[in-house]
PDB file of C-alpha atoms in Angstrom:
ATOM      1  CA  UNK A1089       4.700   4.244 -29.951  1.00  0.00           C
ATOM      2  CA  UNK A1090       7.885   3.116 -28.355  1.00  0.00           C
ATOM      3  CA  UNK A1091       9.943   5.930 -26.673  1.00  0.00           C
ATOM      4  CA  UNK A1092      13.560   6.289 -27.729  1.00  0.00           C
ATOM      5  CA  UNK A1093      16.103   5.663 -24.999  1.00  0.00           C
ATOM      6  CA  UNK A1094      18.222   8.523 -23.745  1.00  0.00           C
ATOM      7  CA  UNK A1095      21.872   7.608 -24.124  1.00  0.00           C
ATOM      8  CA  UNK A1096      24.010   7.330 -21.050  1.00  0.00           C
ATOM      9  CA  UNK A1097      22.986   8.073 -17.497  1.00  0.00           C
ATOM     10  CA  UNK A1098      20.220  10.519 -16.761  1.00  0.00           C
ATOM     11  CA  UNK A1099      18.181  11.634 -13.798  1.00  0.00           C
ATOM     12  CA  UNK A1100      14.763  13.012 -13.105  1.00  0.00           C
ATOM     13  CA  UNK A1101      14.378  16.858 -13.329  1.00  0.00           C
ATOM     14  CA  UNK A1102      12.277  16.870 -10.163  1.00  0.00           C
ATOM     15  CA  UNK A1103      12.775  19.770  -7.821  1.00  0.00           C
ATOM     16  CA  UNK A1104      11.566  19.930  -4.185  1.00  0.00           C
ATOM     17  CA  UNK A1105       9.084  17.788  -2.519  1.00  0.00           C
ATOM     18  CA  UNK A1106       7.731  14.770  -4.470  1.00  0.00           C
ATOM     19  CA  UNK A1107       4.377  13.152  -3.646  1.00  0.00           C
ATOM     20  CA  UNK A1108       4.261   9.449  -4.523  1.00  0.00           C
ATOM     21  CA  UNK A1109       0.870   7.729  -4.523  1.00  0.00           C
ATOM     22  CA  UNK A1110       0.484   3.992  -5.150  1.00  0.00           C
ATOM     23  CA  UNK A1111      -2.937   2.532  -5.742  1.00  0.00           C
ATOM     24  CA  UNK A1112      -3.626  -1.099  -6.454  1.00  0.00           C
ATOM     25  CA  UNK A1113      -5.930  -3.990  -6.531  1.00  0.00           C
ATOM     26  CA  UNK A1114      -5.589  -7.761  -6.111  1.00  0.00           C
ATOM     27  CA  UNK A1115      -7.876 -10.230  -7.732  1.00  0.00           C
ATOM     28  CA  UNK A1116      -8.707 -12.830  -5.026  1.00  0.00           C
ATOM     29  CA  UNK A1117     -11.178 -14.821  -7.093  1.00  0.00           C
ATOM     30  CA  UNK A1118     -10.670 -14.843 -10.896  1.00  0.00           C
ATOM     31  CA  UNK A1119     -14.157 -16.301 -11.520  1.00  0.00           C
ATOM     32  CA  UNK A1120     -15.813 -13.298  -9.846  1.00  0.00           C
ATOM     33  CA  UNK A1121     -15.275 -11.015 -12.917  1.00  0.00           C
ATOM     34  CA  UNK A1122     -18.398  -8.998 -12.191  1.00  0.00           C
ATOM     35  CA  UNK A1123     -16.780  -8.019  -8.799  1.00  0.00           C
ATOM     36  CA  UNK A1124     -13.167  -7.101  -9.845  1.00  0.00           C
ATOM     37  CA  UNK A1125     -13.610  -5.815 -13.457  1.00  0.00           C
ATOM     38  CA  UNK A1126     -15.361  -2.561 -12.417  1.00  0.00           C
ATOM     39  CA  UNK A1127     -12.576  -1.866 -10.001  1.00  0.00           C
ATOM     40  CA  UNK A1128      -9.968  -2.585 -12.690  1.00  0.00           C
ATOM     41  CA  UNK A1129     -11.554  -0.408 -15.313  1.00  0.00           C
ATOM     42  CA  UNK A1130     -12.101   2.529 -12.994  1.00  0.00           C
ATOM     43  CA  UNK A1131      -8.352   3.483 -12.758  1.00  0.00           C
ATOM     44  CA  UNK A1132      -7.707   4.221 -16.456  1.00  0.00           C
ATOM     45  CA  UNK A1133     -10.857   6.297 -16.487  1.00  0.00           C
ATOM     46  CA  UNK A1134      -9.628   8.399 -13.462  1.00  0.00           C
ATOM     47  CA  UNK A1135      -6.243   8.799 -15.089  1.00  0.00           C
ATOM     48  CA  UNK A1136      -7.751  10.087 -18.340  1.00  0.00           C
ATOM     49  CA  UNK A1137      -9.754  12.621 -16.308  1.00  0.00           C
ATOM     50  CA  UNK A1138      -6.589  13.767 -14.550  1.00  0.00           C
ATOM     51  CA  UNK A1139      -4.446  13.953 -17.625  1.00  0.00           C
ATOM     52  CA  UNK A1140      -6.957  16.241 -19.323  1.00  0.00           C
ATOM     53  CA  UNK A1141      -6.778  18.733 -16.430  1.00  0.00           C
ATOM     54  CA  UNK A1142      -3.284  20.170 -16.280  1.00  0.00           C
ATOM     55  CA  UNK A1143      -4.074  21.988 -13.088  1.00  0.00           C
ATOM     56  CA  UNK A1144      -5.040  18.779 -11.185  1.00  0.00           C
ATOM     57  CA  UNK A1145      -1.526  18.278  -9.820  1.00  0.00           C
ATOM     58  CA  UNK A1146      -0.932  14.908 -11.384  1.00  0.00           C
ATOM     59  CA  UNK A1147       2.596  14.999 -12.894  1.00  0.00           C
ATOM     60  CA  UNK A1148       2.553  11.506 -14.326  1.00  0.00           C
ATOM     61  CA  UNK A1149       1.569   7.902 -13.765  1.00  0.00           C
ATOM     62  CA  UNK A1150       2.274   4.308 -14.806  1.00  0.00           C
ATOM     63  CA  UNK A1151      -0.051   1.362 -14.770  1.00  0.00           C
ATOM     64  CA  UNK A1152       1.856  -1.808 -13.707  1.00  0.00           C
ATOM     65  CA  UNK A1153       1.252  -5.437 -12.936  1.00  0.00           C
ATOM     66  CA  UNK A1154       2.756  -7.340 -10.118  1.00  0.00           C
ATOM     67  CA  UNK A1155       1.463 -10.691 -11.102  1.00  0.00           C
ATOM     68  CA  UNK A1156      -1.671 -12.048 -12.952  1.00  0.00           C
ATOM     69  CA  UNK A1157      -3.561 -11.123  -9.700  1.00  0.00           C
ATOM     70  CA  UNK A1158      -2.168  -7.705  -8.858  1.00  0.00           C
ATOM     71  CA  UNK A1159      -2.335  -4.392 -10.691  1.00  0.00           C
ATOM     72  CA  UNK A1160      -1.388  -0.974  -9.544  1.00  0.00           C
ATOM     73  CA  UNK A1161      -0.644   2.479 -10.648  1.00  0.00           C
ATOM     74  CA  UNK A1162       2.252   4.713  -9.613  1.00  0.00           C
ATOM     75  CA  UNK A1163       1.303   8.385  -9.484  1.00  0.00           C
ATOM     76  CA  UNK A1164       3.569  11.363  -9.023  1.00  0.00           C
ATOM     77  CA  UNK A1165       1.856  14.485  -7.717  1.00  0.00           C
ATOM     78  CA  UNK A1166       2.852  18.232  -7.359  1.00  0.00           C
ATOM     79  CA  UNK A1167       1.708  18.336  -3.772  1.00  0.00           C
ATOM     80  CA  UNK A1168      -0.227  16.465  -1.091  1.00  0.00           C
ATOM     81  CA  UNK A1169      -2.779  19.364  -1.219  1.00  0.00           C
ATOM     82  CA  UNK A1170      -3.594  18.815  -4.793  1.00  0.00           C
ATOM     83  CA  UNK A1171      -3.829  15.003  -4.291  1.00  0.00           C
ATOM     84  CA  UNK A1172      -6.228  15.419  -1.385  1.00  0.00           C
ATOM     85  CA  UNK A1173      -8.265  18.088  -3.197  1.00  0.00           C
ATOM     86  CA  UNK A1174      -8.721  15.726  -6.115  1.00  0.00           C
ATOM     87  CA  UNK A1175      -9.773  12.850  -3.776  1.00  0.00           C
ATOM     88  CA  UNK A1176     -12.380  14.918  -2.067  1.00  0.00           C
ATOM     89  CA  UNK A1177     -13.800  16.999  -4.971  1.00  0.00           C
ATOM     90  CA  UNK A1178     -17.465  15.978  -5.309  1.00  0.00           C
ATOM     91  CA  UNK A1179     -17.603  16.885  -8.997  1.00  0.00           C
ATOM     92  CA  UNK A1180     -14.641  14.624  -9.880  1.00  0.00           C
ATOM     93  CA  UNK A1181     -14.871  10.973 -10.913  1.00  0.00           C
ATOM     94  CA  UNK A1182     -12.857   9.787  -7.954  1.00  0.00           C
ATOM     95  CA  UNK A1183     -15.715  10.381  -5.559  1.00  0.00           C
ATOM     96  CA  UNK A1184     -18.165   8.241  -7.589  1.00  0.00           C
ATOM     97  CA  UNK A1185     -15.503   5.480  -8.192  1.00  0.00           C
ATOM     98  CA  UNK A1186     -14.635   5.417  -4.502  1.00  0.00           C
ATOM     99  CA  UNK A1187     -18.359   5.087  -3.558  1.00  0.00           C
ATOM    100  CA  UNK A1188     -18.737   2.225  -6.118  1.00  0.00           C
ATOM    101  CA  UNK A1189     -15.621   0.498  -4.753  1.00  0.00           C
ATOM    102  CA  UNK A1190     -17.024   0.815  -1.126  1.00  0.00           C
ATOM    103  CA  UNK A1191     -20.319  -0.745  -2.258  1.00  0.00           C
ATOM    104  CA  UNK A1192     -18.372  -3.615  -3.913  1.00  0.00           C
ATOM    105  CA  UNK A1193     -16.230  -4.100  -0.866  1.00  0.00           C
ATOM    106  CA  UNK A1194     -19.343  -4.588   1.341  1.00  0.00           C
ATOM    107  CA  UNK A1195     -20.849  -7.191  -0.943  1.00  0.00           C
ATOM    108  CA  UNK A1196     -17.796  -8.671  -2.663  1.00  0.00           C
ATOM    109  CA  UNK A1197     -17.105 -11.437  -0.144  1.00  0.00           C
ATOM    110  CA  UNK A1198     -13.454 -10.752  -0.534  1.00  0.00           C
ATOM    111  CA  UNK A1199     -13.315 -11.168  -4.295  1.00  0.00           C
ATOM    112  CA  UNK A1200     -11.094  -8.181  -4.854  1.00  0.00           C
ATOM    113  CA  UNK A1201      -8.671  -6.494  -2.621  1.00  0.00           C
ATOM    114  CA  UNK A1202      -7.706  -2.768  -2.857  1.00  0.00           C
ATOM    115  CA  UNK A1203      -4.902  -0.737  -1.319  1.00  0.00           C
ATOM    116  CA  UNK A1204      -3.143   2.643  -1.484  1.00  0.00           C
ATOM    117  CA  UNK A1205      -0.056   4.115   0.009  1.00  0.00           C
ATOM    118  CA  UNK A1206       0.984   7.804  -0.003  1.00  0.00           C
ATOM    119  CA  UNK A1207       4.533   9.059   0.475  1.00  0.00           C
ATOM    120  CA  UNK A1208       5.588  12.681   0.935  1.00  0.00           C
ATOM    121  CA  UNK A1209       9.232  12.727  -0.060  1.00  0.00           C
ATOM    122  CA  UNK A1210      11.251  15.679   1.075  1.00  0.00           C
ATOM    123  CA  UNK A1211      14.101  17.171  -1.050  1.00  0.00           C
ATOM    124  CA  UNK A1212      17.285  15.431  -0.377  1.00  0.00           C
ATOM    125  CA  UNK A1213      15.475  12.140   0.371  1.00  0.00           C
ATOM    126  CA  UNK A1214      15.175  10.792  -3.230  1.00  0.00           C
ATOM    127  CA  UNK A1215      17.403  10.276  -6.228  1.00  0.00           C
ATOM    128  CA  UNK A1216      16.915   8.672  -9.575  1.00  0.00           C
ATOM    129  CA  UNK A1217      19.292   7.214 -12.152  1.00  0.00           C
ATOM    130  CA  UNK A1218      18.353   5.952 -15.499  1.00  0.00           C
ATOM    131  CA  UNK A1219      20.845   4.193 -17.789  1.00  0.00           C
ATOM    132  CA  UNK A1220      20.016   4.161 -21.504  1.00  0.00           C
ATOM    133  CA  UNK A1221      16.376   4.376 -20.758  1.00  0.00           C
ATOM    134  CA  UNK A1222      13.490   6.417 -22.249  1.00  0.00           C
ATOM    135  CA  UNK A1223      11.864   8.775 -19.757  1.00  0.00           C
ATOM    136  CA  UNK A1224      10.405   6.517 -17.083  1.00  0.00           C
ATOM    137  CA  UNK A1225       9.015   6.884 -13.509  1.00  0.00           C
ATOM    138  CA  UNK A1226       9.866  10.196 -11.969  1.00  0.00           C
ATOM    139  CA  UNK A1227      11.744  11.332 -15.100  1.00  0.00           C
ATOM    140  CA  UNK A1228       8.734  10.743 -17.269  1.00  0.00           C
ATOM    141  CA  UNK A1229       6.639  12.866 -14.860  1.00  0.00           C
ATOM    142  CA  UNK A1230       9.120  15.715 -14.356  1.00  0.00           C
ATOM    143  CA  UNK A1231      11.593  15.621 -17.289  1.00  0.00           C
ATOM    144  CA  UNK A1232      15.090  14.284 -17.832  1.00  0.00           C
ATOM    145  CA  UNK A1233      18.435  15.743 -17.036  1.00  0.00           C
ATOM    146  CA  UNK A1234      22.008  14.527 -17.638  1.00  0.00           C
ATOM    147  CA  UNK A1235      23.078  12.974 -14.349  1.00  0.00           C
ATOM    148  CA  UNK A1236      26.177  15.192 -14.148  1.00  0.00           C
ATOM    149  CA  UNK A1237      23.980  18.194 -13.554  1.00  0.00           C
ATOM    150  CA  UNK A1238      23.115  16.753 -10.126  1.00  0.00           C
ATOM    151  CA  UNK A1239      26.505  15.330  -9.137  1.00  0.00           C
ATOM    152  CA  UNK A1240      28.843  12.467  -9.846  1.00  0.00           C
ATOM    153  CA  UNK A1241      27.827  10.159  -7.024  1.00  0.00           C
ATOM    154  CA  UNK A1242      24.618   9.417  -5.077  1.00  0.00           C
ATOM    155  CA  UNK A1243      26.216  11.023  -2.010  1.00  0.00           C
ATOM    156  CA  UNK A1244      26.727  14.273  -4.006  1.00  0.00           C
ATOM    157  CA  UNK A1245      23.286  14.215  -5.622  1.00  0.00           C
ATOM    158  CA  UNK A1246      21.556  13.722  -2.192  1.00  0.00           C
ATOM    159  CA  UNK A1247      23.671  16.269  -0.450  1.00  0.00           C
ATOM    160  CA  UNK A1248      23.033  18.858  -3.139  1.00  0.00           C
ATOM    161  CA  UNK A1249      19.236  18.302  -2.811  1.00  0.00           C
ATOM    162  CA  UNK A1250      19.472  18.524   1.026  1.00  0.00           C
ATOM    163  CA  UNK A1251      21.357  21.835   0.700  1.00  0.00           C
ATOM    164  CA  UNK A1252      18.707  23.249  -1.609  1.00  0.00           C
ATOM    165  CA  UNK A1253      16.064  22.241   1.008  1.00  0.00           C
ATOM    166  CA  UNK A1254      17.870  24.162   3.708  1.00  0.00           C
ATOM    167  CA  UNK A1255      18.085  27.332   1.586  1.00  0.00           C
TER     168      UNK A1255
END
């Protein structure tokens, strides 16, 4: 149940471009459970659908809480094309969930807020370090490497990734 920490310093095994997608909700009125609960329940359902389809492009995700009011998911994707394909696919659950959320938004009187952010991160523009941690974040999505395989300092690791991008 609890992941065992990797001893020492490690890094994510990610190669190339990384697509980071953040999706969240904020409960504006706790008493309006009938307005925010369907939104809250939809994300784990969508993540289950994606995790069952290895070709979807989702590399990994983590559900997080920012406070008792805010909840969000961090998602790592293979490419922006796969993220956009999933979002637009009429046969996938996302389209129905998005239609439901749009309906709630029109009638919710601001009971629940929703947001998303998408980042396309080029090689040489990201780095990760984990000290005595189980696989987490990008490393949980792409695998773990000893940090020495990428360089001794952040400058070396970012320069190495930038050189690979130029090749």
